[in-house]
Short mmCIF file of C-alpha atoms in Angstrom, two decimals:
data_model
loop_
_atom_site.label_atom_id
_atom_site.label_comp_id
_atom_site.label_asym_id
_atom_site.label_seq_id
_atom_site.Cartn_x
_atom_site.Cartn_y
_atom_site.Cartn_z
CA UNK A 34 268.08 119.58 69.55
CA UNK A 35 268.72 116.22 71.16
CA UNK A 36 268.72 113.16 68.89
CA UNK A 37 265.10 113.58 67.79
CA UNK A 38 264.53 111.26 64.87
CA UNK A 39 260.88 111.86 64.15
CA UNK A 40 258.47 114.77 64.36
CA UNK A 41 256.38 112.52 66.63
CA UNK A 42 259.06 112.96 69.31
CA UNK A 43 258.67 116.76 69.34
CA UNK A 44 256.84 118.00 72.43
CA UNK A 45 255.16 120.69 70.35
CA UNK A 46 253.79 118.07 67.93
CA UNK A 47 252.57 115.94 70.84
CA UNK A 48 250.89 118.99 72.37
CA UNK A 49 249.28 119.84 69.03
CA UNK A 50 247.95 116.30 68.71
CA UNK A 51 246.55 116.45 72.26
CA UNK A 52 244.68 119.67 71.43
CA UNK A 53 243.44 118.17 68.16
CA UNK A 54 242.00 115.15 69.92
CA UNK A 55 240.46 117.28 72.68
CA UNK A 56 238.79 119.49 70.06
CA UNK A 57 237.56 116.42 68.21
CA UNK A 58 235.88 115.15 71.38
CA UNK A 59 234.44 118.53 72.37
CA UNK A 60 233.01 119.23 68.92
CA UNK A 61 231.02 115.99 69.02
CA UNK A 62 228.59 117.84 71.29
CA UNK A 63 228.20 120.87 69.00
CA UNK A 64 224.75 121.21 67.40
CA UNK A 65 224.15 119.28 64.16
CA UNK A 66 223.77 122.52 62.19
CA UNK A 67 227.44 123.30 62.98
CA UNK A 68 228.67 120.02 61.48
CA UNK A 69 229.77 121.55 58.17
CA UNK A 70 230.73 124.94 59.51
CA UNK A 71 232.18 125.60 62.96
CA UNK A 72 232.88 121.95 63.83
CA UNK A 73 234.60 121.39 60.50
CA UNK A 74 236.61 124.62 60.70
CA UNK A 75 237.89 124.16 64.24
CA UNK A 76 238.80 120.53 63.57
CA UNK A 77 240.56 121.41 60.31
CA UNK A 78 242.64 124.23 61.77
CA UNK A 79 243.65 122.24 64.85
CA UNK A 80 244.71 119.29 62.69
CA UNK A 81 246.73 121.61 60.48
CA UNK A 82 248.97 122.62 63.39
CA UNK A 83 250.33 119.09 63.79
CA UNK A 84 250.36 118.47 60.02
CA UNK A 85 252.40 121.61 59.36
CA UNK A 86 254.84 120.59 62.07
CA UNK A 87 255.32 117.23 60.36
CA UNK A 88 255.92 119.03 57.07
CA UNK A 89 258.37 121.44 58.72
CA UNK A 90 260.31 118.52 60.14
CA UNK A 91 260.79 117.08 56.65
CA UNK A 92 262.00 120.49 55.39
CA UNK A 93 264.88 120.78 57.86
CA UNK A 94 267.45 120.85 55.04
CA UNK A 95 266.02 124.18 53.95
CA UNK A 96 265.91 126.67 56.86
CA UNK A 97 263.61 129.14 55.09
CA UNK A 98 261.13 126.38 54.18
CA UNK A 99 261.35 124.99 57.71
CA UNK A 100 260.53 128.38 59.23
CA UNK A 101 257.76 128.93 56.68
CA UNK A 102 256.02 125.70 57.69
CA UNK A 103 256.40 126.63 61.37
CA UNK A 104 254.79 129.96 60.51
CA UNK A 105 251.91 128.08 58.86
CA UNK A 106 251.50 125.99 62.02
CA UNK A 107 251.51 129.18 64.09
CA UNK A 108 248.80 130.70 61.89
CA UNK A 109 246.65 127.58 62.21
CA UNK A 110 247.02 127.60 65.99
CA UNK A 111 245.87 131.24 66.10
CA UNK A 112 242.97 130.39 63.80
CA UNK A 113 242.01 127.58 66.16
CA UNK A 114 242.00 130.08 69.04
CA UNK A 115 239.53 132.21 67.09
CA UNK A 116 237.22 129.27 66.39
CA UNK A 117 237.36 128.37 70.10
CA UNK A 118 236.33 131.91 70.99
CA UNK A 119 233.43 131.71 68.55
CA UNK A 120 232.38 128.36 70.03
CA UNK A 121 232.50 129.91 73.51
CA UNK A 122 230.40 132.92 72.45
CA UNK A 123 227.87 130.60 70.78
CA UNK A 124 227.59 128.63 74.02
CA UNK A 125 229.09 125.42 72.62
CA UNK A 126 232.10 125.49 74.95
CA UNK A 127 232.12 126.34 78.64
CA UNK A 128 234.34 129.14 79.86
CA UNK A 129 236.59 126.54 81.49
CA UNK A 130 236.90 124.49 78.29
CA UNK A 131 237.68 127.57 76.21
CA UNK A 132 240.27 128.82 78.72
CA UNK A 133 241.95 125.43 78.82
CA UNK A 134 242.14 125.22 75.02
CA UNK A 135 243.40 128.78 74.77
CA UNK A 136 246.11 128.09 77.34
CA UNK A 137 247.23 124.93 75.53
CA UNK A 138 247.29 126.78 72.21
CA UNK A 139 249.32 129.64 73.73
CA UNK A 140 251.87 127.09 74.91
CA UNK A 141 252.05 125.61 71.39
CA UNK A 142 252.42 129.10 69.91
CA UNK A 143 255.30 129.82 72.26
CA UNK A 144 257.01 126.58 71.28
CA UNK A 145 256.58 127.38 67.58
CA UNK A 146 257.94 130.91 67.96
CA UNK A 147 260.96 129.60 69.84
CA UNK A 148 261.70 127.01 67.16
CA UNK A 149 261.29 129.54 64.36
CA UNK A 150 263.57 132.04 66.09
CA UNK A 151 266.34 129.42 66.40
CA UNK A 152 266.12 127.35 63.21
CA UNK A 153 269.81 126.47 63.37
CA UNK A 154 269.04 124.24 66.36
CA UNK A 155 266.59 122.21 64.29
CA UNK A 156 267.72 122.31 60.68
CA UNK A 157 270.16 119.98 58.94
CA UNK A 158 273.26 121.49 57.43
CA UNK A 159 273.76 120.24 53.88
CA UNK A 160 276.88 122.23 53.08
CA UNK A 161 280.22 120.51 53.25
CA UNK A 162 283.50 122.26 53.80
CA UNK A 163 285.99 122.62 50.95
CA UNK A 164 288.16 119.94 52.54
CA UNK A 165 285.34 117.38 52.51
CA UNK A 166 284.50 117.79 48.83
CA UNK A 167 285.63 115.14 46.39
CA UNK A 168 287.62 116.34 43.40
CA UNK A 169 285.73 116.25 40.09
CA UNK A 170 286.12 113.16 37.95
#
Protein backbone atom coordinates (compact mmCIF):
# COMPACT_ATOMS: atom_id res chain seq x y z
CA UNK A 1 0.00 0.00 0.00
CA UNK A 2 1.47 3.34 -0.97
CA UNK A 3 0.55 6.35 1.19
CA UNK A 4 -3.17 6.13 0.46
CA UNK A 5 -4.93 8.42 2.90
CA UNK A 6 -8.52 8.05 1.80
CA UNK A 7 -10.68 5.30 0.36
CA UNK A 8 -11.37 7.72 -2.51
CA UNK A 9 -7.77 7.17 -3.65
CA UNK A 10 -8.28 3.40 -4.04
CA UNK A 11 -8.51 2.35 -7.69
CA UNK A 12 -11.09 -0.27 -6.76
CA UNK A 13 -13.31 2.38 -5.13
CA UNK A 14 -12.93 4.65 -8.17
CA UNK A 15 -13.84 1.74 -10.45
CA UNK A 16 -16.86 0.92 -8.29
CA UNK A 17 -18.02 4.54 -8.45
CA UNK A 18 -17.61 4.55 -12.25
CA UNK A 19 -19.79 1.44 -12.54
CA UNK A 20 -22.34 2.95 -10.15
CA UNK A 21 -22.66 6.09 -12.23
CA UNK A 22 -22.83 4.13 -15.49
CA UNK A 23 -25.63 1.97 -14.06
CA UNK A 24 -27.44 5.07 -12.84
CA UNK A 25 -27.38 6.52 -16.37
CA UNK A 26 -28.34 3.25 -18.07
CA UNK A 27 -31.26 2.57 -15.72
CA UNK A 28 -32.82 5.94 -16.58
CA UNK A 29 -33.99 4.30 -19.80
CA UNK A 30 -35.54 1.25 -18.10
CA UNK A 31 -39.35 1.09 -18.31
CA UNK A 32 -41.30 2.99 -15.64
CA UNK A 33 -42.71 -0.26 -14.23
CA UNK A 34 -39.14 -1.25 -13.26
CA UNK A 35 -38.60 1.90 -11.19
CA UNK A 36 -39.24 0.24 -7.83
CA UNK A 37 -37.92 -3.18 -8.74
CA UNK A 38 -35.06 -3.85 -11.15
CA UNK A 39 -33.87 -0.24 -11.42
CA UNK A 40 -33.88 0.14 -7.65
CA UNK A 41 -32.16 -3.21 -7.04
CA UNK A 42 -29.35 -2.75 -9.56
CA UNK A 43 -28.70 0.79 -8.37
CA UNK A 44 -28.71 -0.27 -4.70
CA UNK A 45 -26.32 -3.18 -5.17
CA UNK A 46 -23.90 -1.19 -7.32
CA UNK A 47 -23.83 1.63 -4.78
CA UNK A 48 -23.19 -0.85 -1.99
CA UNK A 49 -19.90 -1.94 -3.58
CA UNK A 50 -18.35 1.50 -3.13
CA UNK A 51 -20.05 2.03 0.24
CA UNK A 52 -18.70 -1.24 1.63
CA UNK A 53 -15.23 -0.32 0.41
CA UNK A 54 -15.46 2.96 2.31
CA UNK A 55 -16.54 1.06 5.42
CA UNK A 56 -13.72 -1.47 4.97
CA UNK A 57 -11.20 1.35 4.77
CA UNK A 58 -12.35 2.68 8.14
CA UNK A 59 -12.03 -0.83 9.65
CA UNK A 60 -8.34 -1.25 8.80
CA UNK A 61 -7.39 -1.54 12.47
CA UNK A 62 -9.31 -4.80 12.62
CA UNK A 63 -8.17 -7.21 9.87
CA UNK A 64 -11.15 -9.56 10.25
CA UNK A 65 -13.63 -6.67 10.03
CA UNK A 66 -11.73 -5.22 7.08
CA UNK A 67 -11.89 -8.52 5.19
CA UNK A 68 -15.56 -8.95 6.13
CA UNK A 69 -16.48 -5.59 4.58
CA UNK A 70 -14.46 -6.46 1.47
CA UNK A 71 -16.45 -9.70 1.31
CA UNK A 72 -19.67 -7.68 1.53
CA UNK A 73 -18.46 -5.50 -1.36
CA UNK A 74 -17.63 -8.64 -3.33
CA UNK A 75 -21.13 -10.03 -2.72
CA UNK A 76 -22.73 -6.78 -3.85
CA UNK A 77 -20.64 -6.74 -7.03
CA UNK A 78 -21.77 -10.29 -7.83
CA UNK A 79 -25.37 -9.31 -7.11
CA UNK A 80 -24.98 -6.39 -9.51
CA UNK A 81 -23.77 -8.82 -12.18
CA UNK A 82 -26.95 -10.83 -11.70
CA UNK A 83 -29.18 -7.76 -12.01
CA UNK A 84 -27.29 -6.80 -15.18
CA UNK A 85 -27.95 -10.25 -16.62
CA UNK A 86 -31.64 -9.91 -15.81
CA UNK A 87 -31.72 -6.47 -17.44
CA UNK A 88 -30.06 -7.95 -20.53
CA UNK A 89 -32.55 -10.84 -20.72
CA UNK A 90 -35.45 -8.40 -20.30
CA UNK A 91 -34.10 -6.35 -23.20
CA UNK A 92 -33.28 -3.27 -21.11
CA UNK A 93 -29.53 -3.49 -21.78
CA UNK A 94 -27.83 -4.26 -25.07
CA UNK A 95 -25.44 -7.16 -25.26
CA UNK A 96 -22.57 -4.68 -25.53
CA UNK A 97 -23.69 -2.72 -22.45
CA UNK A 98 -24.11 -5.89 -20.40
CA UNK A 99 -20.71 -7.25 -21.48
CA UNK A 100 -19.02 -3.97 -20.62
CA UNK A 101 -20.62 -3.86 -17.16
CA UNK A 102 -19.79 -7.50 -16.52
CA UNK A 103 -16.16 -6.92 -17.51
CA UNK A 104 -15.87 -3.88 -15.24
CA UNK A 105 -17.46 -5.80 -12.36
CA UNK A 106 -15.09 -8.75 -12.91
CA UNK A 107 -12.17 -6.34 -12.63
CA UNK A 108 -13.58 -4.96 -9.37
CA UNK A 109 -14.11 -8.49 -8.05
CA UNK A 110 -10.50 -9.34 -8.83
CA UNK A 111 -9.29 -6.24 -7.01
CA UNK A 112 -11.44 -7.09 -3.98
CA UNK A 113 -10.23 -10.69 -3.86
CA UNK A 114 -6.63 -9.54 -4.05
CA UNK A 115 -7.10 -7.06 -1.21
CA UNK A 116 -8.89 -9.62 0.95
CA UNK A 117 -6.18 -12.22 0.36
CA UNK A 118 -3.47 -9.78 1.49
CA UNK A 119 -5.06 -7.77 4.32
CA UNK A 120 -1.68 -7.13 5.93
CA UNK A 121 -0.86 -4.79 3.04
CA UNK A 122 -3.90 -2.65 3.83
CA UNK A 123 -4.59 -2.89 7.55
CA UNK A 124 -3.14 -0.76 10.32
CA UNK A 125 -1.18 -2.50 13.03
CA UNK A 126 -2.34 -1.37 16.46
CA UNK A 127 -0.04 -3.56 18.52
CA UNK A 128 3.07 -2.06 20.02
CA UNK A 129 6.14 -4.00 20.97
CA UNK A 130 6.99 -4.58 24.62
CA UNK A 131 9.78 -2.01 24.35
CA UNK A 132 7.40 0.72 23.19
CA UNK A 133 4.91 0.29 26.04
CA UNK A 134 4.89 2.81 28.85
CA UNK A 135 5.20 1.42 32.36
CA UNK A 136 1.99 1.56 34.42
CA UNK A 137 1.48 4.57 36.64
